[in-house]
């Protein structure tokens, strides 16, 4: 009998690259599921296999497997196909889905989340098969908006560990702690400090739910191997007084670390994970504004990392803005002429403005005059009103977009002018909301858009969760009629406008982009994630829609096509990484081989490396 390493090499040779075993995880071997894969070797059997969600098949174990894994008598005798298993599982879920169709409530959404979570706990392959095949229905359950509810109630919902927790109490220990995670290779980490969860604020350790939900989408949309993902919570305390006095709260009950103390914790974490897994990609998620951009600039040129709130949100918004130009029947170059009022000057808002400005600059030739021209197209309004150079203590990231007195006086405005005043006087082509203030786009604000210089103004109400959306599509269409473009961050139904007309609600969710950015970075082996790679991702998404779609006001594709969308975006990211000479290759694929690939070959390479939820044929082997 060959030893473990010999068996692994044997399987690799026989599988021609499409093989099952890669590295040991807690006494078993991880598998990458592809059609026709050789058997996966496991080092446990009997009841231990049934309690392992990575390898448990439940009633799907064949009789041969039951014999060799000591499972006879431990399962009902009828062997079921995965399709039959899903049918049985869906009975309970469908009951709650029907209730949700009548009008989703917190109760129905949490009930569906609990059912899916229990499946995740016992059978990961089946969980992801259900999620992939029903992504449009269940993405809102495993991620936004339901994940917001889950985070708020996390201490009461917590049942079993998923992911890792690094806290302020672990300073000096993180380098050894990271080896407690059983996977020898991790491809993707999503990390949060819980300081700004969606639009819900500081939820402390409860924020781990965001990282878990994002990684579910990485697996479902991008085909990242679920055994190679790691959700992480960095607990540096909380300033949420309710949690500080809640005896059931699971995190540190102390106020948040600040300044150099805070940075030292994040630095130690980054050093630890990249020491153990040098090729890992780290996505920062829901860090409060004052740290989001600072940490991005601190690490982005050293580590393979990005911030989804800053860069992902910006990319999705850019794709939508470019689509809106197309929907207005104008050439793409006219994006440089769009007047855009932005409500919200946090990390997401300024991230969008910065990225959109850079896109305009590139279109205009990247000159000094191009920068000034692009900057002049944005009017940023925060809680204190219009942002101008007169503002005291202005955030450094927002300063380039503060209006000069000359600019505002030309429109009859001044520092601190209200959103209504700005929309009325500027008459923008686009009203973009990233404020996290539900209902901010009131009837009065929307009425002002009737005087827009565009014949088809665009409203982007991008804040999450649903209750924080600046307005609903029903409100926008009822005030402005059918000739608008509407997008939101959370899912809303299309609006029936009568006479066969439909007001399309486009969900500009970050899930369109971040899975493709992560997958493309992974498969290219890029040293860092560059602005060019992010821009390529956004342009790929913008170009995905047909001309017929955009003329109907549809600027984002259906979530049901997310795997195909992600494949296209990942291929664009790989291509850009190669073009910028950042690619270093992926496993057996060298950078030189990637350089020689055609566009079609890169797309095929991406698709072949997307994990699929297929039960492997399990073979037991003693350690």
XYZ file of C-alpha atoms in Angstrom:
623
model
C 0.000 0.000 0.000
C 1.547 3.371 -0.994
C 2.006 5.994 1.696
C -0.192 9.102 1.820
C 2.165 11.305 -0.174
C 2.665 8.554 -2.794
C -1.104 8.097 -3.064
C -1.592 11.837 -3.534
C 0.976 11.905 -6.359
C -0.601 8.826 -7.914
C -4.046 10.406 -7.904
C -2.620 13.615 -9.344
C -1.021 11.727 -12.258
C -4.141 9.680 -12.971
C -6.406 12.714 -12.732
C -4.500 14.761 -15.306
C -4.764 17.791 -13.051
C -8.438 17.208 -12.159
C -7.752 15.450 -8.915
C -9.255 15.068 -5.501
C -6.637 15.330 -2.769
C -4.417 18.297 -2.011
C -3.589 18.764 1.654
C -4.435 17.219 4.970
C -7.095 18.860 7.106
C -7.500 17.495 10.606
C -6.843 13.865 9.672
C -8.618 13.994 6.307
C -7.699 15.226 2.871
C -9.433 18.144 1.233
C -10.903 17.583 -2.190
C -11.613 19.809 -5.162
C -14.814 18.501 -6.688
C -14.761 18.106 -10.459
C -16.647 15.747 -12.726
C -14.738 12.475 -13.032
C -12.430 13.178 -10.076
C -10.591 10.183 -8.604
C -11.570 9.073 -5.089
C -10.887 11.319 -2.123
C -8.869 9.718 0.656
C -10.207 10.158 4.197
C -8.648 9.100 7.472
C -11.814 8.689 9.507
C -14.862 6.466 9.199
C -18.053 5.369 10.915
C -19.876 7.929 13.005
C -16.946 10.370 12.641
C -17.629 10.719 8.909
C -21.341 11.362 9.557
C -20.403 14.180 11.943
C -18.014 15.793 9.450
C -19.885 18.300 7.220
C -17.065 18.338 4.662
C -17.499 14.642 3.834
C -20.899 13.650 5.167
C -23.331 12.585 2.423
C -26.126 11.455 4.722
C -28.365 9.023 2.853
C -26.262 9.619 -0.280
C -23.492 7.154 0.690
C -23.429 4.233 -1.749
C -23.571 0.696 -0.344
C -19.924 0.185 -1.333
C -18.915 3.290 0.607
C -21.020 2.203 3.570
C -19.074 -1.057 3.665
C -15.620 0.432 3.401
C -16.379 3.333 5.766
C -18.134 1.194 8.435
C -21.474 2.923 7.891
C -23.776 -0.075 7.510
C -26.542 0.134 10.077
C -25.784 3.770 10.856
C -28.015 5.048 8.036
C -31.472 4.129 6.703
C -31.076 1.443 3.982
C -32.405 3.470 1.025
C -29.572 5.133 -0.919
C -30.733 8.476 -2.258
C -29.414 10.626 -5.072
C -28.417 14.209 -4.272
C -31.522 15.350 -6.178
C -33.747 13.215 -3.928
C -31.978 14.534 -0.857
C -32.605 18.108 -1.975
C -36.279 17.328 -2.606
C -36.621 16.098 0.978
C -34.766 19.094 2.336
C -36.808 21.589 0.340
C -40.143 20.488 1.824
C -39.545 22.430 5.041
C -37.870 25.343 3.287
C -40.661 25.727 0.714
C -43.202 26.193 3.489
C -41.334 29.266 4.697
C -40.682 30.436 1.137
C -44.446 30.557 0.549
C -44.880 32.702 3.645
C -42.092 34.981 2.444
C -43.793 35.454 -0.942
C -46.827 36.856 0.852
C -44.525 39.431 2.397
C -41.138 38.557 3.942
C -40.803 39.267 7.644
C -37.936 38.990 10.087
C -39.517 35.756 11.330
C -39.709 34.081 7.899
C -36.222 35.239 6.894
C -34.614 34.003 10.118
C -36.500 30.707 9.914
C -35.112 30.111 6.406
C -31.634 31.109 7.575
C -31.820 28.601 10.450
C -32.891 25.776 8.111
C -30.052 26.513 5.685
C -27.550 26.933 8.524
C -28.426 23.521 9.968
C -27.794 21.983 6.541
C -24.455 23.814 6.365
C -23.539 22.327 9.743
C -24.123 18.739 8.655
C -23.525 18.516 4.870
C -21.531 21.248 3.127
C -21.715 19.751 -0.365
C -25.497 19.611 -0.305
C -25.697 23.085 1.258
C -23.738 24.646 -1.589
C -25.632 22.645 -4.188
C -28.910 24.076 -2.834
C -27.429 27.575 -2.698
C -25.963 27.480 -6.220
C -29.109 26.086 -7.806
C -31.347 28.614 -6.001
C -28.966 31.552 -5.685
C -31.554 34.203 -6.537
C -33.852 32.971 -3.743
C -31.244 32.292 -1.068
C -28.539 34.932 -1.557
C -30.821 37.384 0.335
C -31.028 34.799 3.149
C -27.332 33.919 3.553
C -26.297 37.497 2.869
C -27.984 40.889 2.734
C -30.564 41.723 3.972
C -31.083 38.727 6.321
C -27.452 38.648 7.431
C -28.093 41.987 9.149
C -30.728 40.347 11.342
C -28.408 37.426 12.022
C -25.618 39.751 13.150
C -27.957 41.639 15.469
C -29.055 38.388 17.135
C -25.771 36.511 16.805
C -25.149 35.728 20.486
C -28.537 34.014 20.680
C -28.136 32.198 17.342
C -24.574 30.928 17.936
C -24.469 27.118 18.047
C -21.119 25.917 16.728
C -17.860 27.591 15.704
C -17.329 28.658 12.120
C -14.243 30.720 11.389
C -11.636 32.194 13.735
C -11.671 34.912 16.372
C -8.610 37.053 17.090
C -9.030 39.492 19.956
C -7.164 42.263 21.707
C -6.463 39.707 24.430
C -4.524 37.576 21.920
C -1.767 40.106 21.250
C 1.550 38.301 20.988
C -0.152 34.942 20.331
C -1.599 35.295 16.826
C 1.354 33.708 15.013
C 0.793 30.475 16.930
C -3.016 30.770 16.970
C -3.256 30.779 13.181
C -1.950 27.184 13.164
C -5.039 26.101 15.118
C -7.015 26.326 11.871
C -6.962 22.800 10.381
C -6.512 23.701 6.678
C -2.964 23.585 5.360
C -3.993 25.959 2.590
C -6.453 28.859 2.724
C -7.245 30.776 -0.467
C -9.671 33.393 0.810
C -10.182 35.185 4.121
C -12.947 37.700 4.800
C -12.153 39.715 7.932
C -14.143 42.300 9.881
C -13.729 44.136 13.160
C -17.509 44.507 13.488
C -17.311 48.287 13.735
C -19.712 49.193 10.909
C -21.904 46.252 9.977
C -23.971 47.182 6.913
C -25.880 50.272 8.033
C -26.390 48.885 11.533
C -23.301 50.352 13.170
C -21.000 48.778 15.751
C -22.072 45.176 16.404
C -18.771 43.976 17.811
C -18.119 40.242 17.622
C -21.556 39.723 16.063
C -20.003 40.970 12.816
C -18.587 37.486 12.107
C -21.931 36.795 10.392
C -20.903 39.173 7.590
C -17.661 37.292 6.944
C -19.487 33.938 6.931
C -22.126 35.209 4.504
C -19.565 36.732 2.126
C -17.604 33.489 1.971
C -20.764 31.513 1.234
C -21.090 33.728 -1.840
C -17.425 33.192 -2.731
C -18.094 29.462 -2.822
C -21.474 29.674 -4.594
C -20.581 32.390 -7.123
C -16.840 31.946 -7.656
C -16.384 28.265 -6.913
C -13.721 28.857 -4.262
C -13.207 25.503 -2.526
C -15.209 25.698 0.757
C -12.381 23.926 2.573
C -10.070 26.797 1.628
C -12.062 29.743 2.985
C -11.792 31.311 6.432
C -14.139 33.857 8.062
C -12.332 35.989 10.654
C -13.485 38.310 13.408
C -10.945 40.688 14.959
C -12.445 41.671 18.302
C -10.884 44.880 19.609
C -13.889 45.695 21.806
C -17.102 47.567 21.020
C -18.493 51.023 21.634
C -22.042 49.690 21.516
C -23.255 50.372 25.066
C -26.056 47.827 24.794
C -23.565 45.044 24.042
C -21.180 46.251 26.738
C -23.894 45.600 29.320
C -25.455 42.474 27.772
C -24.561 39.384 29.876
C -25.180 37.158 26.806
C -22.736 39.037 24.551
C -19.965 36.734 23.314
C -17.271 39.324 22.633
C -14.904 41.454 24.701
C -16.896 43.789 26.906
C -14.555 46.734 26.711
C -14.407 49.877 24.594
C -12.662 49.681 21.256
C -8.920 50.051 20.989
C -7.837 53.163 19.123
C -4.732 54.575 17.469
C -1.478 52.616 17.520
C -2.934 49.963 19.844
C -5.604 49.189 17.253
C -3.125 49.166 14.363
C -0.787 46.819 16.218
C -3.563 44.199 16.471
C -4.372 44.383 12.753
C -0.665 44.346 11.846
C -0.091 41.227 13.946
C -3.067 39.482 12.343
C -1.899 40.272 8.801
C 1.626 39.114 9.569
C 0.336 35.848 11.042
C -2.016 34.825 8.214
C 0.403 35.719 5.428
C 3.226 33.895 7.208
C 1.215 30.683 7.277
C -0.563 31.153 3.935
C 1.581 33.430 1.727
C -0.799 33.139 -1.248
C -4.012 33.919 0.645
C -6.271 36.822 -0.361
C -7.735 38.919 2.457
C -10.926 40.898 1.927
C -11.591 43.603 4.521
C -15.284 44.009 5.280
C -17.363 46.532 7.248
C -14.585 48.465 8.970
C -15.679 51.899 10.151
C -14.908 54.808 7.849
C -11.961 56.195 9.805
C -10.077 52.906 9.430
C -11.309 51.498 6.103
C -9.238 53.668 3.745
C -6.300 53.938 6.149
C -5.927 50.144 6.412
C -6.370 49.772 2.657
C -3.508 52.165 1.974
C -1.417 50.571 4.736
C -1.555 47.056 3.271
C -2.568 47.097 -0.380
C 0.968 47.415 -1.821
C 2.363 44.696 0.452
C -0.346 42.049 0.685
C -2.937 40.481 -1.597
C -5.892 42.299 -0.076
C -8.739 44.666 -0.875
C -11.587 46.412 0.909
C -14.976 45.499 -0.504
C -16.789 48.498 0.997
C -14.364 50.927 -0.618
C -13.342 49.143 -3.825
C -16.114 46.595 -4.411
C -18.934 49.067 -3.821
C -17.170 51.547 -6.082
C -16.744 48.963 -8.840
C -20.399 47.924 -8.779
C -21.480 51.553 -8.780
C -19.173 52.339 -11.730
C -20.622 49.408 -13.688
C -24.114 50.734 -12.963
C -23.195 54.320 -13.846
C -21.725 53.209 -17.159
C -24.852 51.162 -17.773
C -27.006 54.203 -16.978
C -25.191 56.217 -19.659
C -25.983 53.451 -22.150
C -29.608 53.354 -20.966
C -29.864 57.105 -21.578
C -29.003 56.426 -25.219
C -25.697 58.264 -24.996
C -22.186 57.181 -26.011
C -20.087 55.761 -23.162
C -17.686 58.704 -23.375
C -20.547 60.911 -22.154
C -19.963 59.454 -18.699
C -17.427 62.260 -18.346
C -20.268 64.791 -18.670
C -22.589 63.253 -16.079
C -23.422 65.486 -13.105
C -23.563 63.227 -10.065
C -24.886 64.182 -6.625
C -23.583 61.776 -3.969
C -25.381 61.486 -0.627
C -22.875 60.057 1.843
C -19.217 60.878 2.475
C -18.187 57.719 4.321
C -15.725 55.113 3.044
C -18.232 53.747 0.518
C -19.345 57.154 -0.769
C -15.849 58.599 -1.176
C -14.636 55.254 -2.561
C -17.252 55.471 -5.326
C -16.487 59.120 -6.068
C -12.742 58.444 -6.237
C -13.117 55.437 -8.537
C -15.668 57.167 -10.778
C -13.407 60.209 -10.996
C -10.447 58.028 -12.034
C -12.621 56.362 -14.688
C -13.506 59.782 -16.095
C -9.847 60.833 -16.009
C -8.824 57.778 -18.038
C -11.544 58.537 -20.580
C -10.270 62.123 -20.822
C -6.612 61.207 -21.187
C -5.195 61.254 -17.627
C -4.065 64.884 -17.784
C -4.173 67.563 -15.085
C -7.138 69.168 -16.811
C -8.807 65.743 -16.944
C -8.521 65.480 -13.153
C -10.086 68.914 -12.655
C -12.824 68.189 -15.174
C -13.683 64.834 -13.550
C -13.647 66.242 -10.019
C -16.066 69.007 -11.000
C -18.769 66.477 -11.925
C -19.344 65.356 -8.301
C -21.379 67.098 -5.604
C -20.912 65.369 -2.237
C -23.508 65.879 0.498
C -23.097 64.452 3.995
C -25.002 64.831 7.259
C -23.819 68.455 7.478
C -24.885 69.305 3.930
C -22.911 70.146 0.798
C -19.189 69.596 1.208
C -17.123 72.644 0.301
C -13.619 73.948 0.956
C -15.055 76.033 3.809
C -15.770 72.882 5.827
C -13.636 72.604 8.959
C -11.820 69.370 9.869
C -12.565 67.841 6.488
C -11.619 64.186 5.991
C -8.409 63.985 3.885
C -9.982 61.394 1.526
C -12.958 63.693 0.897
C -10.946 66.921 0.500
C -10.327 66.579 -3.288
C -14.103 66.549 -3.855
C -14.983 69.547 -1.697
C -16.417 72.289 -3.919
C -14.701 75.629 -4.255
C -16.602 78.826 -3.462
C -16.464 79.730 -7.135
C -18.140 76.474 -8.136
C -20.939 76.641 -5.576
C -21.672 80.316 -6.103
C -22.220 79.661 -9.796
C -25.141 77.441 -8.788
C -26.385 79.741 -6.040
C -25.301 77.323 -3.296
C -23.108 77.489 -0.211
C -21.368 75.306 2.363
C -23.845 73.020 4.135
C -26.618 73.397 1.533
C -29.284 70.692 1.983
C -29.697 67.722 -0.330
C -32.950 69.207 -1.667
C -31.215 72.500 -2.478
C -28.314 70.741 -4.218
C -30.546 68.503 -6.347
C -32.787 71.449 -7.249
C -29.901 73.728 -8.320
C -27.470 71.191 -9.837
C -30.183 69.235 -11.742
C -28.011 66.074 -11.774
C -28.068 63.179 -14.211
C -27.521 60.785 -11.298
C -28.554 60.822 -7.639
C -26.350 58.340 -5.807
C -27.114 57.291 -2.224
C -24.481 55.732 0.050
C -25.619 57.392 3.254
C -27.093 54.474 5.268
C -30.025 56.821 6.025
C -33.327 55.141 5.187
C -35.800 57.366 3.324
C -33.267 60.134 2.673
C -34.534 60.464 -0.900
C -37.898 61.889 0.156
C -40.724 62.830 -2.174
C -39.409 66.419 -2.127
C -35.913 65.305 -3.165
C -37.259 63.064 -5.922
C -39.561 65.837 -7.193
C -36.476 67.986 -7.773
C -35.147 65.367 -10.202
C -37.999 66.202 -12.579
C -35.831 69.153 -13.631
C -32.775 66.975 -14.291
C -30.764 67.875 -17.372
C -31.092 64.206 -18.366
C -34.218 62.928 -20.065
C -33.775 59.704 -18.086
C -32.270 60.440 -14.659
C -30.786 57.624 -12.595
C -31.448 56.985 -8.889
C -29.026 54.710 -7.048
C -30.302 53.960 -3.508
C -27.369 51.742 -2.566
C -27.419 51.566 1.239
C -27.960 48.231 3.009
C -29.915 46.609 4.578
C -33.365 47.241 3.083
C -34.550 49.587 5.829
C -31.551 51.844 5.155
C -32.242 52.240 1.431
C -32.520 55.943 0.568
C -35.812 55.178 -1.184
C -37.691 52.232 -2.649
C -38.273 51.682 -6.377
C -42.023 52.092 -5.818
C -41.445 55.558 -4.345
C -39.110 56.599 -7.163
C -41.364 55.431 -9.996
C -44.509 56.847 -8.354
C -42.934 60.317 -8.157
C -40.952 60.385 -11.403
C -42.868 58.027 -13.695
C -41.475 55.258 -15.927
C -38.638 57.141 -17.605
C -35.964 56.674 -14.933
C -33.236 54.181 -14.127
C -33.357 52.733 -10.626
C -30.820 50.686 -8.699
C -30.568 49.659 -5.050
C -28.132 47.827 -2.811
C -30.763 45.498 -1.342
C -33.239 43.369 -3.295
C -36.609 44.918 -4.222
C -39.283 43.664 -6.595
C -39.849 45.319 -9.965
C -42.717 47.798 -10.032
C -45.878 47.249 -12.067
C -46.521 50.592 -13.742
C -49.698 49.527 -15.559
C -50.375 49.262 -19.302
C -47.834 46.454 -19.492
C -44.995 48.680 -18.329
C -42.473 47.493 -15.739
C -40.254 49.672 -13.601
C -37.071 47.632 -13.288
C -35.281 47.555 -9.950
C -31.601 46.786 -10.465
C -29.855 45.406 -7.412
C -26.331 46.846 -7.466
C -25.047 44.280 -5.020
C -21.326 43.864 -4.399
C -21.757 40.137 -4.982
C -21.578 40.874 -8.710
C -17.933 41.877 -8.339
C -16.079 40.626 -5.276
C -16.272 36.893 -6.142
C -14.752 37.584 -9.566
C -12.086 39.879 -8.125
C -11.108 37.214 -5.597
C -11.169 34.327 -8.079
C -9.277 36.250 -10.758
C -6.603 37.305 -8.256
C -6.263 33.730 -7.000
C -5.953 32.162 -10.453
C -3.554 34.794 -11.767
C -1.354 34.597 -8.678
C -1.169 38.407 -8.760
C 1.148 39.888 -6.131
C -1.313 42.670 -5.311
C -4.786 43.752 -6.410
C -4.247 46.827 -8.577
C -6.599 49.634 -9.574
C -6.384 48.301 -13.121
C -7.617 44.856 -12.046
C -10.539 46.442 -10.186
C -11.343 48.640 -13.177
C -11.248 45.617 -15.491
C -13.748 43.882 -13.206
C -16.146 46.849 -13.282
C -15.904 47.248 -17.053
C -16.508 43.522 -17.540
C -19.700 43.759 -15.476
C -20.840 46.877 -17.356
C -20.273 45.137 -20.682
C -22.162 41.996 -19.665
C -25.573 43.543 -20.429
C -26.962 43.581 -23.962
C -28.101 46.790 -25.660
C -31.699 45.535 -25.505
C -31.399 45.076 -21.727
C -30.043 48.550 -21.025
C -32.656 50.258 -23.197
C -35.288 48.645 -20.952
C -33.540 50.147 -17.925
C -31.877 46.865 -16.899
C -28.287 47.737 -15.984
C -27.370 44.741 -13.814
C -27.878 41.084 -14.805
C -29.997 38.556 -12.959
C -28.357 37.066 -9.862
C -29.358 33.659 -11.275
C -26.463 34.070 -13.757
C -23.905 34.846 -11.068
C -21.544 31.931 -11.808
C -21.281 32.928 -15.466
C -20.902 36.615 -14.541
C -18.156 35.735 -12.060
C -16.343 33.635 -14.662
C -16.299 36.602 -17.075
C -15.127 39.049 -14.415
C -12.438 36.677 -13.111
C -11.150 36.191 -16.666
C -10.952 39.985 -17.098
C -9.032 40.286 -13.806
C -6.584 37.533 -14.840
C -6.051 39.227 -18.207
C -5.363 42.594 -16.570
C -2.991 41.053 -14.013
C -1.015 39.479 -16.864
C -1.036 42.781 -18.790
C 0.338 44.655 -15.760
C 2.980 41.962 -15.195
C 1.559 41.210 -11.740
C 0.628 37.569 -12.419
C 2.839 34.872 -10.920
C 0.734 31.851 -11.896
C -1.507 29.440 -10.035
C -0.352 26.036 -8.822
C 0.652 24.187 -12.007
C -0.082 27.113 -14.338
C 2.884 29.471 -14.767
C 2.687 33.188 -15.516
C 4.289 32.524 -18.893
C 1.558 30.020 -19.793
C -1.097 32.555 -18.769
C 0.533 35.141 -21.036
C 0.195 32.811 -24.016
C -3.515 32.138 -23.432
C -6.233 33.637 -25.603
C -9.288 35.291 -24.052
C -11.319 32.114 -24.606
C -8.588 29.940 -23.085
C -8.429 32.124 -19.973
C -12.218 31.868 -19.570
C -11.945 28.074 -19.907
C -9.092 27.998 -17.382
C -11.223 29.963 -14.919
C -14.241 27.702 -15.356
C -12.204 24.519 -14.872
C -10.923 25.830 -11.554
C -14.342 26.636 -10.092
C -15.312 24.148 -7.385
C -18.587 22.302 -7.913
C -20.774 20.664 -5.229
C -20.297 17.045 -6.297
C -20.069 14.212 -3.788
C -16.590 12.643 -4.062
C -16.115 8.894 -3.952
C -14.559 8.372 -0.501
C -11.831 5.848 0.273
C -10.623 5.221 3.835
C -6.928 4.983 4.569
C -5.235 4.692 7.937
C -2.793 7.389 8.891
